[in-house]
CSV table of C-alpha atoms and ligand atoms in Angstrom, one decimal:
chain,number,residue,atom,x,y,z
A,1,MET,CA,-84.3,83.7,125.4
A,2,LYS,CA,-80.9,83.2,124.1
A,3,LEU,CA,-79.4,80.0,122.8
A,4,THR,CA,-76.9,79.8,125.5
A,5,LYS,CA,-75.0,76.8,126.8
A,6,LYS,CA,-77.2,77.0,129.9
A,7,TYR,CA,-80.3,76.7,127.8
A,8,ILE,CA,-79.0,73.7,126.0
A,9,LYS,CA,-78.0,72.0,129.3
A,10,ASN,CA,-81.4,72.7,130.6
A,11,VAL,CA,-83.1,71.0,127.6
A,12,LEU,CA,-80.9,68.0,127.9
A,13,LEU,CA,-81.8,67.7,131.6
A,14,GLN,CA,-85.5,68.0,130.9
A,15,ILE,CA,-85.3,65.2,128.4
A,16,ASN,CA,-83.5,63.0,130.8
A,17,LYS,CA,-86.1,63.7,133.5
A,18,CYS,CA,-89.1,62.7,131.3
A,19,LYS,CA,-91.3,60.1,132.8
A,20,ASN,CA,-93.4,59.2,129.8
A,21,ILE,CA,-93.8,59.8,126.1
A,22,TYR,CA,-96.3,62.6,126.6
A,23,GLU,CA,-93.8,64.7,128.5
A,24,LEU,CA,-91.1,63.9,125.9
A,25,ASN,CA,-93.4,64.9,123.1
A,26,GLU,CA,-94.0,68.2,124.8
A,27,ILE,CA,-90.3,69.0,125.0
A,28,LYS,CA,-89.9,68.0,121.4
A,29,SER,CA,-92.6,70.4,120.2
A,30,LYS,CA,-91.4,73.2,122.5
A,31,ASN,CA,-88.0,73.1,120.8
A,32,LEU,CA,-88.3,71.4,117.4
A,33,GLY,CA,-91.9,72.0,116.6
A,34,LYS,CA,-93.2,74.5,114.1
A,35,LYS,CA,-93.2,77.3,116.7
A,36,GLY,CA,-90.4,75.6,118.7
A,37,PHE,CA,-87.4,77.5,120.1
A,38,ILE,CA,-84.8,76.0,117.9
A,39,THR,CA,-87.0,76.4,114.8
A,40,LYS,CA,-87.6,80.0,115.6
A,41,LYS,CA,-83.9,80.6,116.0
A,42,MET,CA,-83.2,79.0,112.7
A,43,LYS,CA,-85.5,81.5,111.0
A,44,PHE,CA,-83.0,84.2,111.9
A,45,LEU,CA,-80.4,82.7,109.7
A,46,LYS,CA,-81.8,84.5,106.7
A,47,GLU,CA,-81.3,87.9,108.3
A,48,MET,CA,-77.7,87.3,109.4
A,49,ASP,CA,-74.8,88.4,107.3
A,50,LEU,CA,-73.0,85.7,105.4
A,51,ASN,CA,-70.0,85.2,107.8
A,52,LYS,CA,-72.0,84.9,110.9
A,53,ARG,CA,-74.7,82.9,109.2
A,54,LYS,CA,-72.3,80.0,108.3
A,55,GLU,CA,-70.9,79.8,111.8
A,56,PHE,CA,-74.3,80.0,113.4
A,57,SER,CA,-75.8,77.5,111.0
A,58,ILE,CA,-73.2,74.9,111.9
A,59,PHE,CA,-73.7,75.6,115.6
A,60,ILE,CA,-77.5,75.4,115.7
A,61,ASN,CA,-77.6,72.3,113.4
A,62,LYS,CA,-75.2,70.6,115.8
A,63,ILE,CA,-77.5,71.4,118.7
A,64,LYS,CA,-80.6,70.3,116.8
A,65,LYS,CA,-79.0,67.0,116.0
A,66,LYS,CA,-78.0,66.4,119.5
A,67,ILE,CA,-81.5,67.2,120.8
A,68,ILE,CA,-83.1,64.8,118.2
A,69,LYS,CA,-80.7,62.0,119.1
A,70,LEU,CA,-81.4,62.4,122.8
A,71,ILE,CA,-85.1,62.5,122.3
A,72,LEU,CA,-84.9,59.3,120.2
A,73,ASN,CA,-82.8,57.5,122.8
A,74,LYS,CA,-85.2,58.6,125.6
A,75,LYS,CA,-88.2,57.5,123.6
A,76,ASN,CA,-86.7,54.0,123.1
A,77,GLU,CA,-85.9,53.8,126.7
A,78,LEU,CA,-89.5,54.7,127.7
A,79,ILE,CA,-91.0,52.2,125.2
A,80,GLU,CA,-89.0,49.4,126.6
A,81,LYS,CA,-89.8,50.3,130.1
A,82,PHE,CA,-93.5,50.5,129.5
A,83,SER,CA,-93.8,47.3,127.5
A,84,ASN,CA,-92.0,45.5,130.3
A,85,ILE,CA,-94.5,46.9,132.8
A,86,THR,CA,-97.6,45.9,130.8
A,87,LEU,CA,-96.2,42.5,130.2
A,88,ASN,CA,-95.5,41.9,133.9
A,89,LYS,CA,-98.9,43.3,134.8
A,90,SER,CA,-100.9,41.1,132.4
A,91,ASN,CA,-99.4,38.0,133.6
A,92,ILE,CA,-99.4,36.2,130.3
A,93,ASP,CA,-97.7,32.9,130.3
A,94,ILE,CA,-96.6,32.6,126.8
A,95,THR,CA,-95.3,29.0,127.5
A,96,LEU,CA,-98.9,27.7,127.9
A,97,SER,CA,-100.3,25.8,125.0
A,98,SER,CA,-103.1,27.7,123.1
A,99,LYS,CA,-106.8,27.0,123.3
A,100,GLU,CA,-108.2,24.3,121.0
A,101,ILE,CA,-109.6,25.9,117.8
A,102,CYS,CA,-112.9,24.2,117.1
A,103,SER,CA,-113.8,23.9,113.5
A,104,GLY,CA,-117.2,22.7,112.4
A,105,SER,CA,-117.9,19.7,110.4
A,106,LEU,CA,-120.7,18.0,108.5
A,107,HIS,CA,-123.4,16.1,110.4
A,108,ILE,CA,-122.9,12.4,110.3
A,109,ILE,CA,-126.2,12.0,108.4
A,110,THR,CA,-125.1,14.5,105.7
A,111,LYS,CA,-121.7,12.8,105.5
A,112,SER,CA,-123.3,9.4,105.1
A,113,ILE,CA,-125.7,10.7,102.5
A,114,TYR,CA,-122.7,12.0,100.5
A,115,LYS,CA,-120.9,8.8,100.9
A,116,ILE,CA,-123.9,6.7,99.7
A,117,GLN,CA,-124.5,9.2,96.8
A,118,ASN,CA,-120.9,8.9,95.9
A,119,PHE,CA,-121.1,5.1,95.6
A,120,PHE,CA,-124.2,5.2,93.4
A,121,SER,CA,-122.9,8.1,91.2
A,122,LYS,CA,-120.1,5.7,90.2
A,123,LEU,CA,-122.8,3.4,88.9
A,124,GLY,CA,-124.2,6.3,86.8
A,125,CYS,CA,-127.0,7.4,89.1
A,126,GLU,CA,-128.2,11.0,89.1
A,127,VAL,CA,-128.9,12.5,92.5
A,128,ILE,CA,-132.4,14.1,92.5
A,129,SER,CA,-134.8,15.4,95.1
A,130,GLY,CA,-138.6,15.7,95.5
A,131,PRO,CA,-141.1,17.5,97.7
A,132,GLU,CA,-141.6,16.7,101.3
A,133,ILE,CA,-145.2,17.8,101.2
A,134,GLU,CA,-146.6,15.2,98.9
A,135,SER,CA,-149.9,14.1,97.4
A,136,ASP,CA,-151.8,10.9,98.2
A,137,TYR,CA,-151.2,10.0,94.6
A,138,TYR,CA,-147.4,10.1,94.5
A,139,ASN,CA,-146.9,8.7,98.0
A,140,PHE,CA,-149.4,5.9,97.8
A,141,ASP,CA,-151.7,5.4,94.8
A,142,ALA,CA,-149.2,5.5,92.0
A,143,LEU,CA,-147.0,3.2,94.0
A,144,ASN,CA,-149.8,0.6,93.9
A,145,ILE,CA,-150.7,1.2,97.5
A,146,LYS,CA,-154.5,1.3,97.2
A,147,LYS,CA,-156.8,3.4,99.4
A,148,ASP,CA,-157.9,0.3,101.4
A,149,HIS,CA,-154.5,-1.3,101.4
A,150,PRO,CA,-153.4,-2.4,104.9
A,151,SER,CA,-149.8,-1.3,104.3
A,152,ARG,CA,-151.1,2.3,104.4
A,153,ASP,CA,-151.7,1.9,108.1
A,154,SER,CA,-148.2,0.8,108.7
A,155,HIS,CA,-146.9,4.2,107.5
A,156,ASP,CA,-148.5,6.3,110.4
A,157,THR,CA,-149.0,9.2,108.0
A,158,PHE,CA,-149.1,12.9,109.0
A,159,TRP,CA,-152.0,14.1,106.9
A,160,PHE,CA,-152.7,17.8,106.1
A,161,ASN,CA,-156.1,16.9,104.6
A,162,LYS,CA,-157.6,14.2,102.5
A,163,ASN,CA,-155.1,14.7,99.7
A,164,PHE,CA,-151.9,16.0,101.1
A,165,LEU,CA,-149.4,14.6,103.6
A,166,LEU,CA,-145.8,14.7,104.7
A,167,ARG,CA,-144.2,12.0,102.5
A,168,THR,CA,-143.7,8.8,104.4
A,169,GLN,CA,-141.2,7.4,101.9
A,170,THR,CA,-138.8,8.7,99.2
A,171,SER,CA,-140.4,6.2,96.9
A,172,SER,CA,-142.8,8.9,95.8
A,173,VAL,CA,-139.9,10.4,93.8
A,174,GLN,CA,-139.7,7.2,91.8
A,175,ILE,CA,-143.0,8.1,90.3
A,176,ARG,CA,-142.2,11.8,89.8
A,177,SER,CA,-139.0,11.0,87.9
A,178,MET,CA,-140.4,8.2,85.8
A,179,GLU,CA,-143.2,10.6,84.7
A,180,VAL,CA,-140.7,13.0,83.3
A,181,LYS,CA,-137.7,10.9,82.3
A,182,LYS,CA,-137.5,8.2,79.7
A,183,PRO,CA,-135.6,5.0,80.3
A,184,PRO,CA,-132.7,4.3,80.8
A,185,ILE,CA,-133.3,5.9,84.3
A,186,ARG,CA,-130.7,5.7,87.1
A,187,ILE,CA,-131.5,7.8,90.1
A,188,VAL,CA,-130.9,8.1,93.8
A,189,VAL,CA,-133.1,10.3,96.0
A,190,PRO,CA,-131.8,11.3,99.4
A,191,GLY,CA,-134.3,13.1,101.7
A,192,LYS,CA,-136.4,13.5,104.8
A,193,VAL,CA,-139.4,11.4,105.4
A,194,TYR,CA,-142.0,11.6,108.2
A,195,ARG,CA,-144.0,9.1,110.2
A,196,ASN,CA,-146.0,9.4,113.3
A,197,ASP,CA,-143.8,7.1,115.3
A,198,SER,CA,-141.4,7.7,118.1
A,199,SER,CA,-139.2,5.3,120.1
A,200,LEU,CA,-135.5,4.5,120.6
A,201,THR,CA,-135.3,3.3,117.1
A,202,HIS,CA,-138.0,5.5,115.4
A,203,SER,CA,-138.1,9.2,114.9
A,204,PRO,CA,-141.0,11.1,113.4
A,205,MET,CA,-138.6,12.5,110.9
A,206,PHE,CA,-135.8,10.4,109.5
A,207,HIS,CA,-133.8,10.1,106.3
A,208,GLN,CA,-134.1,7.7,103.4
A,209,ILE,CA,-132.2,7.3,100.2
A,210,GLU,CA,-134.2,5.8,97.4
A,211,GLY,CA,-132.7,4.1,94.3
A,212,LEU,CA,-134.3,3.4,91.0
A,213,ILE,CA,-132.9,1.8,87.8
A,214,VAL,CA,-135.1,1.3,84.8
A,215,GLU,CA,-133.6,-0.1,81.7
A,216,LYS,CA,-133.9,-3.0,79.2
A,217,GLY,CA,-132.9,-6.3,80.8
A,218,ILE,CA,-132.5,-5.3,84.4
A,219,SER,CA,-132.8,-8.4,86.6
A,220,PHE,CA,-132.8,-9.3,90.2
A,221,SER,CA,-129.2,-10.5,90.0
A,222,ASN,CA,-128.2,-6.9,89.0
A,223,LEU,CA,-130.1,-5.6,92.1
A,224,LYS,CA,-128.4,-8.2,94.2
A,225,TRP,CA,-124.9,-7.3,93.0
A,226,ILE,CA,-125.6,-3.6,93.6
A,227,MET,CA,-126.9,-4.1,97.1
A,228,GLU,CA,-124.1,-6.4,98.1
A,229,ASN,CA,-121.4,-4.0,96.8
A,230,PHE,CA,-123.1,-1.0,98.3
A,231,LEU,CA,-123.3,-2.6,101.8
A,232,TYR,CA,-119.6,-3.6,101.6
A,233,ASP,CA,-118.7,0.0,100.5
A,234,PHE,CA,-120.7,1.5,103.4
A,235,PHE,CA,-119.6,-0.8,106.2
A,236,LYS,CA,-116.1,-1.5,104.9
A,237,LYS,CA,-116.5,-5.0,106.4
A,238,VAL,CA,-117.5,-8.3,105.1
A,239,TYR,CA,-120.8,-9.0,106.8
A,240,LYS,CA,-122.9,-12.1,106.4
A,241,ILE,CA,-126.0,-10.8,104.5
A,242,ARG,CA,-129.2,-12.4,103.4
A,243,PHE,CA,-132.0,-11.5,101.1
A,244,ARG,CA,-135.3,-12.3,102.8
A,245,ASN,CA,-138.5,-12.6,100.9
A,246,SER,CA,-140.7,-9.6,101.7
A,247,TYR,CA,-143.6,-7.6,100.5
A,248,PHE,CA,-143.9,-4.1,99.1
A,249,PRO,CA,-146.8,-3.2,96.9
A,250,PHE,CA,-144.6,-1.4,94.4
A,251,THR,CA,-142.1,-4.2,93.8
A,252,THR,CA,-142.3,-7.8,92.9
A,253,PRO,CA,-140.5,-9.9,93.9
A,254,SER,CA,-139.6,-7.9,97.0
A,255,ALA,CA,-136.9,-8.5,99.5
A,256,GLU,CA,-135.5,-7.2,102.7
A,257,ILE,CA,-131.8,-7.4,103.3
A,258,ASP,CA,-130.6,-8.4,106.7
A,259,ILE,CA,-127.0,-8.4,108.0
A,260,PHE,CA,-125.7,-10.6,110.7
A,261,ASN,CA,-124.6,-8.8,113.8
A,262,ASN,CA,-121.8,-10.9,115.4
A,263,LYS,CA,-122.2,-9.1,118.7
A,264,SER,CA,-125.9,-9.8,119.3
A,265,GLN,CA,-125.8,-12.9,117.1
A,266,LYS,CA,-128.9,-11.7,115.4
A,267,TRP,CA,-130.0,-10.9,111.9
A,268,LEU,CA,-130.8,-7.2,111.5
A,269,GLU,CA,-133.0,-5.7,108.8
A,270,VAL,CA,-131.2,-3.0,106.9
A,271,LEU,CA,-133.1,-2.1,103.7
A,272,GLY,CA,-135.9,-3.0,101.4
A,273,CYS,CA,-135.7,-3.6,97.7
A,274,GLY,CA,-137.2,-5.4,94.7
A,275,MET,CA,-138.1,-5.4,91.1
A,276,VAL,CA,-140.4,-2.5,90.1
A,277,HIS,CA,-144.0,-3.8,89.9
A,278,PRO,CA,-145.4,-3.8,86.3
A,279,THR,CA,-148.5,-1.9,87.6
A,280,VAL,CA,-146.1,1.0,88.8
A,281,LEU,CA,-144.5,1.0,85.4
A,282,LYS,CA,-147.9,1.1,83.8
A,283,ASN,CA,-148.9,4.1,86.0
A,284,VAL,CA,-146.1,6.1,84.5
A,285,LYS,CA,-146.6,4.8,81.0
A,286,ILE,CA,-143.5,2.7,80.7
A,287,ASN,CA,-143.9,-0.5,78.8
A,288,SER,CA,-143.0,-3.4,81.2
A,289,LYS,CA,-142.6,-5.7,78.3
A,290,ILE,CA,-139.6,-3.7,77.1
A,291,TYR,CA,-138.2,-2.3,80.3
A,292,SER,CA,-137.7,-3.6,83.8
A,293,GLY,CA,-136.5,-1.9,86.9
A,294,CYS,CA,-135.1,-2.5,90.3
A,295,ALA,CA,-135.5,-0.2,93.3
A,296,PHE,CA,-134.4,0.1,96.9
A,297,GLY,CA,-135.0,2.2,99.9
A,298,ILE,CA,-132.4,2.7,102.6
A,299,GLY,CA,-133.0,4.1,106.0
A,300,ILE,CA,-129.9,6.3,106.6
A,301,GLU,CA,-130.2,6.5,110.5
A,302,ARG,CA,-130.6,2.8,110.7
A,303,LEU,CA,-127.5,2.1,108.7
A,304,ILE,CA,-125.4,4.5,110.7
A,305,MET,CA,-126.7,3.1,114.0
A,306,LEU,CA,-125.7,-0.4,112.8
A,307,LYS,CA,-122.3,0.8,111.7
A,308,TYR,CA,-121.4,2.6,114.9
A,309,ASN,CA,-123.4,0.4,117.3
A,310,LEU,CA,-125.8,3.3,118.4
A,311,SER,CA,-128.9,2.5,120.3
A,312,ASN,CA,-130.9,5.8,120.3
A,313,ILE,CA,-132.0,7.5,117.1
A,314,ARG,CA,-132.7,10.7,118.9
A,315,SER,CA,-129.0,11.3,119.5
A,316,PHE,CA,-128.8,12.4,115.8
A,317,PHE,CA,-131.0,15.3,116.4
A,318,LYS,CA,-130.1,16.6,119.9
A,319,ASN,CA,-127.1,18.7,118.7
A,320,ASP,CA,-125.0,17.4,121.5
A,321,LEU,CA,-121.4,18.1,120.3
A,322,ARG,CA,-120.0,15.3,122.4
A,323,PHE,CA,-122.0,12.9,120.3
A,324,LEU,CA,-121.5,14.6,117.0
A,325,LYS,CA,-117.8,15.1,117.4
A,326,GLN,CA,-117.0,11.4,117.4
A,327,PHE,CA,-117.8,11.3,113.7
A,328,LYS,CA,-115.6,14.2,112.7
B,401,LIG,N1,-140.3,2.8,100.7
B,401,LIG,C1,-140.1,1.6,101.6
B,401,LIG,C2,-140.3,2.1,103.0
B,401,LIG,O1,-140.2,3.2,103.3
B,401,LIG,C3,-138.7,1.1,101.3
B,401,LIG,C4,-138.5,0.5,100.0
B,401,LIG,C5,-138.7,-0.9,99.9
B,401,LIG,C6,-138.2,1.3,98.9
B,401,LIG,C7,-138.5,-1.5,98.7
B,401,LIG,C8,-138.0,0.6,97.7
B,401,LIG,C9,-138.2,-0.7,97.6
B,401,LIG,O2,-137.7,1.3,96.6
B,401,LIG,O3,-138.1,-1.3,96.4
B,401,LIG,O4,-140.4,1.2,103.8
């Protein structure tokens, strides 16, 4: 085929008629591709004599440029046409606000443990942990809770066998750390504890944070100061609090702290504390004539329930996002 005006006109017409990019690409390769018509014609240039070559070269390059330009214009036109069609088809309303992006957050129990740890870290306490499967010795005996002691019954223990149990209190870690550390000792121990008890306010698994300070000259007034300041830091409110005389085999004197709930007009028990019993110190070979200690045990769920006025301890463990989100 010759490179006549008719041919060129025909190519331009075909480009114009293209309905989609595929048709356009076909025309492009038929003319400008490796084996395309124009490309083939350009190969003849070499064989022409110089005079003709120059003239033909100007001519064919002009045509090539024209075809390229037309193809490009057509391509843009087709792209615009098709993007408008898909936009209209998909019915996207870009004026609508986007979906809420939900990000996770820490559980309120974890958050509270961090908060409590943070307070006690400022008093120089190290955060440590201990095993949840515990021996009779660490959970009871070494804490001065003898085999026949009635307070053992109040713990509703999950026993594995005669010697091993799921720890009922983080107090067991008091013994473990006093065995390996020398005073001065300042520790807090967050963790899970287990008791065979289930109600609105009791769960078979719950969290405690234990505190222990053993140094020269630690007194009940130190303990009182620490507890009052801790409660203020946690609740961020000035509550009426009272230290009520109590009994724990591993502390003497022992106290429970109550806070006054204005809503119910009742005193509510929040935690237990006391001065470490000399027998406990003796069990871990610390001389009670030189050192004294104070200790406390905080029920985390109980504290959170008081702070946020919650009535059912099970809500902490149901994974209901509506409940959990309120503490985000
Ligand atoms: N371990 C006690 C309990 O679970 C709480 C407790 C009371 C811990 C007094 C203490 C303490 O360290 O001094 O009921």
